[in-house]
mmCIF file of C-alpha atoms and ligand atoms in Angstrom:
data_model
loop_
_atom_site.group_PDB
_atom_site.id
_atom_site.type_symbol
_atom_site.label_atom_id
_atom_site.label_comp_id
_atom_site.label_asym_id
_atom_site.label_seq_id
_atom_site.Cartn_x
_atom_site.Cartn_y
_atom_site.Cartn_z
ATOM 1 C CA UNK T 1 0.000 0.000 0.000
ATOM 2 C CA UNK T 2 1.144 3.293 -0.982
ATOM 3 C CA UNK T 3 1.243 6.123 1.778
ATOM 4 C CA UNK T 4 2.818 8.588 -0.181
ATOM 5 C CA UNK T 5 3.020 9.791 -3.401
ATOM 6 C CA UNK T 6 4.946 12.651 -5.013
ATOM 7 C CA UNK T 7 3.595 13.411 -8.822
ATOM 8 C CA UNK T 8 5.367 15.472 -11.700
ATOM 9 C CA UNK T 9 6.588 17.811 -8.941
ATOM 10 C CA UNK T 10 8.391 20.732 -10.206
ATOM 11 C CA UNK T 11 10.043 23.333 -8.177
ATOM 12 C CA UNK T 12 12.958 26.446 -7.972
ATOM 13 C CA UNK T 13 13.907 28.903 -5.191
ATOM 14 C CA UNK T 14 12.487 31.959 -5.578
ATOM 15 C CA UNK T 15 11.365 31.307 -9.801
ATOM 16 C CA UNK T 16 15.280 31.157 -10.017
ATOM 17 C CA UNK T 17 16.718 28.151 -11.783
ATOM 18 C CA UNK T 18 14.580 24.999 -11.464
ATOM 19 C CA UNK T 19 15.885 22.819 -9.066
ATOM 20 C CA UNK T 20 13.343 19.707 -9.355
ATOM 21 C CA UNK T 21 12.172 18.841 -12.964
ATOM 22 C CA UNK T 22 8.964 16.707 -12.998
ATOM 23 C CA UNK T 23 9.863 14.276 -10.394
ATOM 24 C CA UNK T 24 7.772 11.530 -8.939
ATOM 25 C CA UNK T 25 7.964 8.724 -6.683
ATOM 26 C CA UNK T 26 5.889 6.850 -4.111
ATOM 27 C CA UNK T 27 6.619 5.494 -0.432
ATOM 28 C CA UNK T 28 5.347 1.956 0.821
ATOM 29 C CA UNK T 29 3.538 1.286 4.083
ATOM 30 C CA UNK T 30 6.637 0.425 6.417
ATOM 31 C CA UNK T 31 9.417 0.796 3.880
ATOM 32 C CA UNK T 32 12.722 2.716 4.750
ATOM 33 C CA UNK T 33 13.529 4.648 1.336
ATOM 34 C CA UNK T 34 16.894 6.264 1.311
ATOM 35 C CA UNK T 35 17.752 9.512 -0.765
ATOM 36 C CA UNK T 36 21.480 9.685 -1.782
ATOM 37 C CA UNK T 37 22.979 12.627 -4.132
ATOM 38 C CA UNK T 38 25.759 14.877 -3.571
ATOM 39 C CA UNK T 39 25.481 17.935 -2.186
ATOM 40 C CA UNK T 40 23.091 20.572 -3.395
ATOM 41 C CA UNK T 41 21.139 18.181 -5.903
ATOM 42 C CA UNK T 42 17.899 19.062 -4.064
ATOM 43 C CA UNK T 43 17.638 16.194 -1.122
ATOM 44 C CA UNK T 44 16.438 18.809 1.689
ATOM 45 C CA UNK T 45 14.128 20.890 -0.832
ATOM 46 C CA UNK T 46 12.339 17.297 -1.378
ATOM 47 C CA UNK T 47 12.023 16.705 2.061
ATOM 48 C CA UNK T 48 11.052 20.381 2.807
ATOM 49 C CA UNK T 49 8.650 19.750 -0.508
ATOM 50 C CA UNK T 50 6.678 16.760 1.405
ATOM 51 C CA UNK T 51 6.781 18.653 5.240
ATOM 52 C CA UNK T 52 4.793 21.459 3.790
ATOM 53 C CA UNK T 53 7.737 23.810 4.238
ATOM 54 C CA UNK T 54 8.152 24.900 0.516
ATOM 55 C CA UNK T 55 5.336 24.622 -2.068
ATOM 56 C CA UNK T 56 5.691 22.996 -5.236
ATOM 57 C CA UNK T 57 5.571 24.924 -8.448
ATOM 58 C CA UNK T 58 3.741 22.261 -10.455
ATOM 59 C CA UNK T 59 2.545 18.709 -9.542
ATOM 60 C CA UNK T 60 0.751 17.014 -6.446
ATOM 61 C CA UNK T 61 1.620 15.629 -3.354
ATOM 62 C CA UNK T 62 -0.643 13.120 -1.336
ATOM 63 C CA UNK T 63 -0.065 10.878 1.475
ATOM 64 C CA UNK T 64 -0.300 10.245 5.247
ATOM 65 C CA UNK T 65 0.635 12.620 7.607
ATOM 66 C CA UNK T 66 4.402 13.548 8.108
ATOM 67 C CA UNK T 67 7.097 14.297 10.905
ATOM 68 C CA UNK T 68 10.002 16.012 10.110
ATOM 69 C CA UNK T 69 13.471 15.943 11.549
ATOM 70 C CA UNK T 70 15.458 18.714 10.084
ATOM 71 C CA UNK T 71 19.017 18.563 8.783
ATOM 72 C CA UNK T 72 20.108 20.901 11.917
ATOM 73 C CA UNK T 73 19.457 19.266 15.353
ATOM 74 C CA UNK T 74 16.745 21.950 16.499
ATOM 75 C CA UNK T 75 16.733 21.099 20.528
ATOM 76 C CA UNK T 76 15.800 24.201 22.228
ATOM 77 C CA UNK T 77 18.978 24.910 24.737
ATOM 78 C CA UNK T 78 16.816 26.072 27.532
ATOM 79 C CA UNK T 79 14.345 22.856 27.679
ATOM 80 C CA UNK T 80 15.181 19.436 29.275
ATOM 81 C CA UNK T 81 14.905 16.187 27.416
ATOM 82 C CA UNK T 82 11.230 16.145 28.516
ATOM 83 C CA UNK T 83 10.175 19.676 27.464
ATOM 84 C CA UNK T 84 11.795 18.766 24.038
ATOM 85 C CA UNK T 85 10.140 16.075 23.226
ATOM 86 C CA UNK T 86 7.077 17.026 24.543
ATOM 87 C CA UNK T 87 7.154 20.437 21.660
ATOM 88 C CA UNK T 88 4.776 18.588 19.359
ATOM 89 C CA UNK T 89 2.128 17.922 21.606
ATOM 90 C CA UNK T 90 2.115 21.292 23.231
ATOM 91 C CA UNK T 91 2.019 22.749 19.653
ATOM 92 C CA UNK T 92 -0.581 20.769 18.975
ATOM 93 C CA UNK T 93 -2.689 22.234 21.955
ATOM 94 C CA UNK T 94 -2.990 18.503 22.703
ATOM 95 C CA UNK T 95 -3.817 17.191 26.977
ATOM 96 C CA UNK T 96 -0.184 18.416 28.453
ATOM 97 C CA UNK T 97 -0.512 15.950 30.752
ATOM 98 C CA UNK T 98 -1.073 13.095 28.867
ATOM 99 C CA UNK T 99 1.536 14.329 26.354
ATOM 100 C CA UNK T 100 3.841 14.083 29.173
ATOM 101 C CA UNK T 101 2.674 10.649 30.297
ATOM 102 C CA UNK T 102 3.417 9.290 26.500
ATOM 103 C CA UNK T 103 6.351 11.350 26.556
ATOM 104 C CA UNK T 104 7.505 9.454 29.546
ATOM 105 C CA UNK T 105 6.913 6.168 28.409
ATOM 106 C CA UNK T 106 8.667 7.013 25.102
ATOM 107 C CA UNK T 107 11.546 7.733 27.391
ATOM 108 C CA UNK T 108 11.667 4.621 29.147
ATOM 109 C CA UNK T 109 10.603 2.071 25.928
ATOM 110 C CA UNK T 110 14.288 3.079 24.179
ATOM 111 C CA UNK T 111 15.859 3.431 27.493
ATOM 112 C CA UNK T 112 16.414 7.262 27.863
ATOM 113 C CA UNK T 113 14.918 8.094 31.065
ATOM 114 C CA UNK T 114 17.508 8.897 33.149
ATOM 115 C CA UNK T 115 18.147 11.873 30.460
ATOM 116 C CA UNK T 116 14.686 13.318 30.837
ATOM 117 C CA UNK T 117 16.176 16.670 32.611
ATOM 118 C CA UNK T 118 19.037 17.256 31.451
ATOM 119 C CA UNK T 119 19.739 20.236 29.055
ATOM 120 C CA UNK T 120 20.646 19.441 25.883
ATOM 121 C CA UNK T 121 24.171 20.993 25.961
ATOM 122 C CA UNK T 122 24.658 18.441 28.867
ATOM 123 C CA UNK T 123 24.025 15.430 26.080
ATOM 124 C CA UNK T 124 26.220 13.818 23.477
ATOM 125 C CA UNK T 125 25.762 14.524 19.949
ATOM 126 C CA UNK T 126 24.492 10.641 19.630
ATOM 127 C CA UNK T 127 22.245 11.508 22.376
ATOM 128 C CA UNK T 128 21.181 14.322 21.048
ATOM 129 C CA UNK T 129 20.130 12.848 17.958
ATOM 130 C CA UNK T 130 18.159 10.264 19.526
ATOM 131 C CA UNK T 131 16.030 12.807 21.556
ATOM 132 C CA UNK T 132 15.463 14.963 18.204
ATOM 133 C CA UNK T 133 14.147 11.555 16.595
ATOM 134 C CA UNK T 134 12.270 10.850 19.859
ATOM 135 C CA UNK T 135 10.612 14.258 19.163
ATOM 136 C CA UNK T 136 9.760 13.506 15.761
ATOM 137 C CA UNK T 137 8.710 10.267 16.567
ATOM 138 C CA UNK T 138 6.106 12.076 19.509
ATOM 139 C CA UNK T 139 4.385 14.158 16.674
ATOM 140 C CA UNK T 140 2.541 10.428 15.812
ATOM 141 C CA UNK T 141 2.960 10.866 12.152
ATOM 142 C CA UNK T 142 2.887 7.721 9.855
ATOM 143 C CA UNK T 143 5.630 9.362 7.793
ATOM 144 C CA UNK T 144 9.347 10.292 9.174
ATOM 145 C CA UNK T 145 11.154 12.693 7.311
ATOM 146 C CA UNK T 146 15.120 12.482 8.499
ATOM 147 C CA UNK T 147 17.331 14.547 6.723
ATOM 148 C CA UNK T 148 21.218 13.830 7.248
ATOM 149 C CA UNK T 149 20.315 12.626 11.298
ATOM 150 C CA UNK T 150 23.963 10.838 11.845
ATOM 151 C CA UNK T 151 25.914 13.133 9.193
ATOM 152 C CA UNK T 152 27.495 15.292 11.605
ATOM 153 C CA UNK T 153 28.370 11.909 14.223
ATOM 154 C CA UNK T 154 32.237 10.405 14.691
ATOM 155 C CA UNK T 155 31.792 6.712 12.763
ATOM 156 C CA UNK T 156 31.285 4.782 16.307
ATOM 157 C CA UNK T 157 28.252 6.713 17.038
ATOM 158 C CA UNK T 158 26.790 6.991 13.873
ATOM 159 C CA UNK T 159 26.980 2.789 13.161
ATOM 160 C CA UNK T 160 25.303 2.477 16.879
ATOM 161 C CA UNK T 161 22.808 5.062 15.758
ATOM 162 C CA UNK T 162 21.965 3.585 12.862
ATOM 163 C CA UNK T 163 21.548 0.266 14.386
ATOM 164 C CA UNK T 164 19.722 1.911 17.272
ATOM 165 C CA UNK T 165 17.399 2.899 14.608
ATOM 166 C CA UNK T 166 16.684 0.124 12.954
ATOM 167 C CA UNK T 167 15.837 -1.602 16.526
ATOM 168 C CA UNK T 168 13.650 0.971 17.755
ATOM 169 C CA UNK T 169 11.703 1.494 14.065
ATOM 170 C CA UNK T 170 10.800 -2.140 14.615
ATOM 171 C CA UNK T 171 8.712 -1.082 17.904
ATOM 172 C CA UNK T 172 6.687 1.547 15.637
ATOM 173 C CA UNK T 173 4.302 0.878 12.597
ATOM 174 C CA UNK T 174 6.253 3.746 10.719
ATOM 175 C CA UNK T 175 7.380 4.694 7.252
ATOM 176 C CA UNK T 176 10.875 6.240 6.470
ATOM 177 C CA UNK T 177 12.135 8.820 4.353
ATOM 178 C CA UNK T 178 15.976 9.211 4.727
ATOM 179 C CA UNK T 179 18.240 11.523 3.226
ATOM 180 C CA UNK T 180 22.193 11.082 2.904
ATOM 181 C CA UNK T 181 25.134 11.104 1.639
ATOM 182 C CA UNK T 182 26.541 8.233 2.706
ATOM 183 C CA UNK T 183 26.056 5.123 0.437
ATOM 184 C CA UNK T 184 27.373 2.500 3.319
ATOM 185 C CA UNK T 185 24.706 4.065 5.633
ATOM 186 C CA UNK T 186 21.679 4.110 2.746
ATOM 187 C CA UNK T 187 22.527 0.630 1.750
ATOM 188 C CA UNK T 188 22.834 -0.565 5.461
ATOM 189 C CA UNK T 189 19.718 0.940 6.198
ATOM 190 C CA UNK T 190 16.923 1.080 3.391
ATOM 191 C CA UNK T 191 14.796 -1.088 1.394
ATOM 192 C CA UNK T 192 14.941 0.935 -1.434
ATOM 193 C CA UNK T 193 17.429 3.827 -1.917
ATOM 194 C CA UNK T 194 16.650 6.461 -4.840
ATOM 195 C CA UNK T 195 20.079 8.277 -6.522
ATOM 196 C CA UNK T 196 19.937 11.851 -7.680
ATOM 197 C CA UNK T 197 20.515 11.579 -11.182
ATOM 198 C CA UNK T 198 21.611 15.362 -12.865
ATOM 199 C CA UNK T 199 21.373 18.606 -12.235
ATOM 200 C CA UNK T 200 18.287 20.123 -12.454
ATOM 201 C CA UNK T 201 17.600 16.365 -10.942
ATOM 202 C CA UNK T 202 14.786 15.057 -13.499
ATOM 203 C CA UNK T 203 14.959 11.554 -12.603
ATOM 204 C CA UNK T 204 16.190 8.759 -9.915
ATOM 205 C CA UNK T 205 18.007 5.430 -10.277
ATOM 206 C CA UNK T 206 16.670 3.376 -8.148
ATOM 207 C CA UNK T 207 18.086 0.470 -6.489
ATOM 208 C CA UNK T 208 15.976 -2.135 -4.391
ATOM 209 C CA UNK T 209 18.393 -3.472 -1.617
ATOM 210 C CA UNK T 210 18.411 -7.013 -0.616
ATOM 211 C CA UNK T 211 16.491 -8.083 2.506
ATOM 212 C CA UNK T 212 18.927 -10.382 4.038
ATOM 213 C CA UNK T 213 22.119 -8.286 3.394
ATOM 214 C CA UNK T 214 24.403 -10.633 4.917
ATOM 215 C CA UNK T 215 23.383 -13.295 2.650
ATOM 216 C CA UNK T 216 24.343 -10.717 -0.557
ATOM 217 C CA UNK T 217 27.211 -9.164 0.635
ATOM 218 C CA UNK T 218 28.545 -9.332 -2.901
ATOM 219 C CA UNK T 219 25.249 -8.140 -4.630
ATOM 220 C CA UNK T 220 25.523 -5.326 -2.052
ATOM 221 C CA UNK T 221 29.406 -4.071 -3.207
ATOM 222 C CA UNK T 222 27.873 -4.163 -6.706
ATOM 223 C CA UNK T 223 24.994 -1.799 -6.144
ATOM 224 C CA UNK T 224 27.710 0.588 -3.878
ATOM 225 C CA UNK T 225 29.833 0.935 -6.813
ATOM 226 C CA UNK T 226 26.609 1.642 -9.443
ATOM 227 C CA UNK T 227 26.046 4.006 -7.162
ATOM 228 C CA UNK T 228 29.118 5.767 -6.567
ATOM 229 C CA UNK T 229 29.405 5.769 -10.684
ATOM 230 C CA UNK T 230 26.111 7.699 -10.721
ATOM 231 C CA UNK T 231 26.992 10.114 -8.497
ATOM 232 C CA UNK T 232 30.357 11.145 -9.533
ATOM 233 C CA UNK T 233 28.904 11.192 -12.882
ATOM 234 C CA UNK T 234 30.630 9.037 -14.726
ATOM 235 C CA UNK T 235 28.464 6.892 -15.751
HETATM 236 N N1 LIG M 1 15.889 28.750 0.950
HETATM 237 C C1 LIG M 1 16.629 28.705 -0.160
HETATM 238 N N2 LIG M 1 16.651 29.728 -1.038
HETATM 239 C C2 LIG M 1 17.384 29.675 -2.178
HETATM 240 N N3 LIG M 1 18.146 28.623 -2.540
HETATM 241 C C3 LIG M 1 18.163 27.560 -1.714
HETATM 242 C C4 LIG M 1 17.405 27.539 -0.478
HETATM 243 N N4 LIG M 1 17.615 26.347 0.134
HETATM 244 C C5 LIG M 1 18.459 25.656 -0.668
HETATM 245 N N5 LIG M 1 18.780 26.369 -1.777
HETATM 246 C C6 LIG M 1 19.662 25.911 -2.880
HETATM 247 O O1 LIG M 1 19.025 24.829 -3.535
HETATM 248 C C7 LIG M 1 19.950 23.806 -3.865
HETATM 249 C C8 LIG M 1 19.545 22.489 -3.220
HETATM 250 O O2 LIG M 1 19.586 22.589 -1.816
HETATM 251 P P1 LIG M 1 19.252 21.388 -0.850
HETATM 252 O O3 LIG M 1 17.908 20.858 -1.171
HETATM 253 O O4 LIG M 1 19.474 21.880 0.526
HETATM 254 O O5 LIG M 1 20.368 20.316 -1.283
HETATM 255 P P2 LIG M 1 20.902 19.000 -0.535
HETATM 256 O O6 LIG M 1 20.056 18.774 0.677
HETATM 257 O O7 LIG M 1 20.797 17.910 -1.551
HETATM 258 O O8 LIG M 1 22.335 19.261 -0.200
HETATM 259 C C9 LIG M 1 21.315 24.327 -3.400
HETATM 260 O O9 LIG M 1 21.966 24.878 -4.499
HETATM 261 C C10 LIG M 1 20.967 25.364 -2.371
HETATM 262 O O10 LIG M 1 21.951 26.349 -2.312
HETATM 263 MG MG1 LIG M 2 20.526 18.758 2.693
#
């Protein structure tokens, strides 16, 4: 079942130079979809595209609802843990107190509680990252929009992370989109990774991954170096 679908969508900054050229592609119920290109083809204006942030100059958008975790981890320095997480219900106008209580026990499923007041300039920048997705996670959307979560992590923390996120996304009856730049981490990760293709990006290749990756390890190194090919360019 499809729970999101992105039609013919054109866009630019600003009617400057189009950025997205009549692009579509569609999101299964519980699939983790990766987004690789280099930098600037257009991975955060998609995302932004499907938040409701920008508006598309031609074509339709139409899914589930959508939680987005920006590219920048947006903790407000003056909240705890708690008051962080719990942003999405208060800007809701949802029950605070039941917020809180779900908050809580979001807390204490992925084994965070002991965080729950501290500031976030007292955290890691692992931990960190796991209370931002917590946050996105609280706004109850079907749909979770991560752009570039572990990019800015030292390589220990970002393979736990990823890891941790796989494990947790198996408690939750969620869809993924993921943006990156990192092929290991897309392939790793996804079910189904799309690669920005030129400039204005007009098109994806898209690779499905494997299910059991350990299984086809070699099929795996094959798709990394299609991919690599596409985006240097040279293919
Ligand atoms: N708010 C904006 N106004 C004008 N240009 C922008 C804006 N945001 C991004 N861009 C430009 O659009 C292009 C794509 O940006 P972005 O989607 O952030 O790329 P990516 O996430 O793939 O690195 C870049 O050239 C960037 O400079
Ligand atoms: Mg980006």
């Amino acid at each position: 079942m499809k729970v999101l679908e992105l039609e013919n969508i054109s866009f630019s900054y600003d009617g400057g130079i189009p950025l997205l050229k009549d692009i579509s592609f569609s999101l299964e119920k519980n699939e983790f979809l990766s987004i690789v290109g280099s930098s600037g083809c257009g991975k955060s204006t998609i995302i932004k595209l499907i938040a409701g942030i920008e508006k598309a100059d031609k074509g339709k958008i139409k899914g589930l609802t959508t939680g987005y975790m920006p590219q920048r981890d947006l903790l407000l320095p003056w909240r705890t843990v708690l008051e962080n997480i719990m942003l999405p219900v208060e800007l809701k106008k949802k029950d605070k107190e039941e917020g809180k209580k779900k908050a809580v026990a979001y807390l204490e499923k992925l084994h965070l509680a002991e965080y729950k007041d501290k500031l976030p300039h007292e955290l890691s920048g692992g931990m960190r990252q796991r209370v931002s997705f917590l946050r996105t996670l609280l706004t109850e959307a079907d749909i979770l929009l991560l752009d570039e979560p572990f990019s800015a992590l030292d390589a220990i923390t970002k393979e736990y992370l990823q890891k941790w996120l796989l494990d947790t996304l198996k408690e939750f009856d969620k869809s993924i989109i993921f943006i990156t730049h990192d092929i290991n981490e897309a392939l790793f990760l996804s079910d189904r990774i799309l690669v920005c293709k030129d400039k204005p990006l007009d098109s994806f290749a898209e690779f499905i991954v494997p299910k059991d990756k350990e299984e086809n390890v070699d099929k795996i190194l094959e798709m990394k170096k299609e991919i690599l090919h596409i985006i240097r360019g040279d293919n």
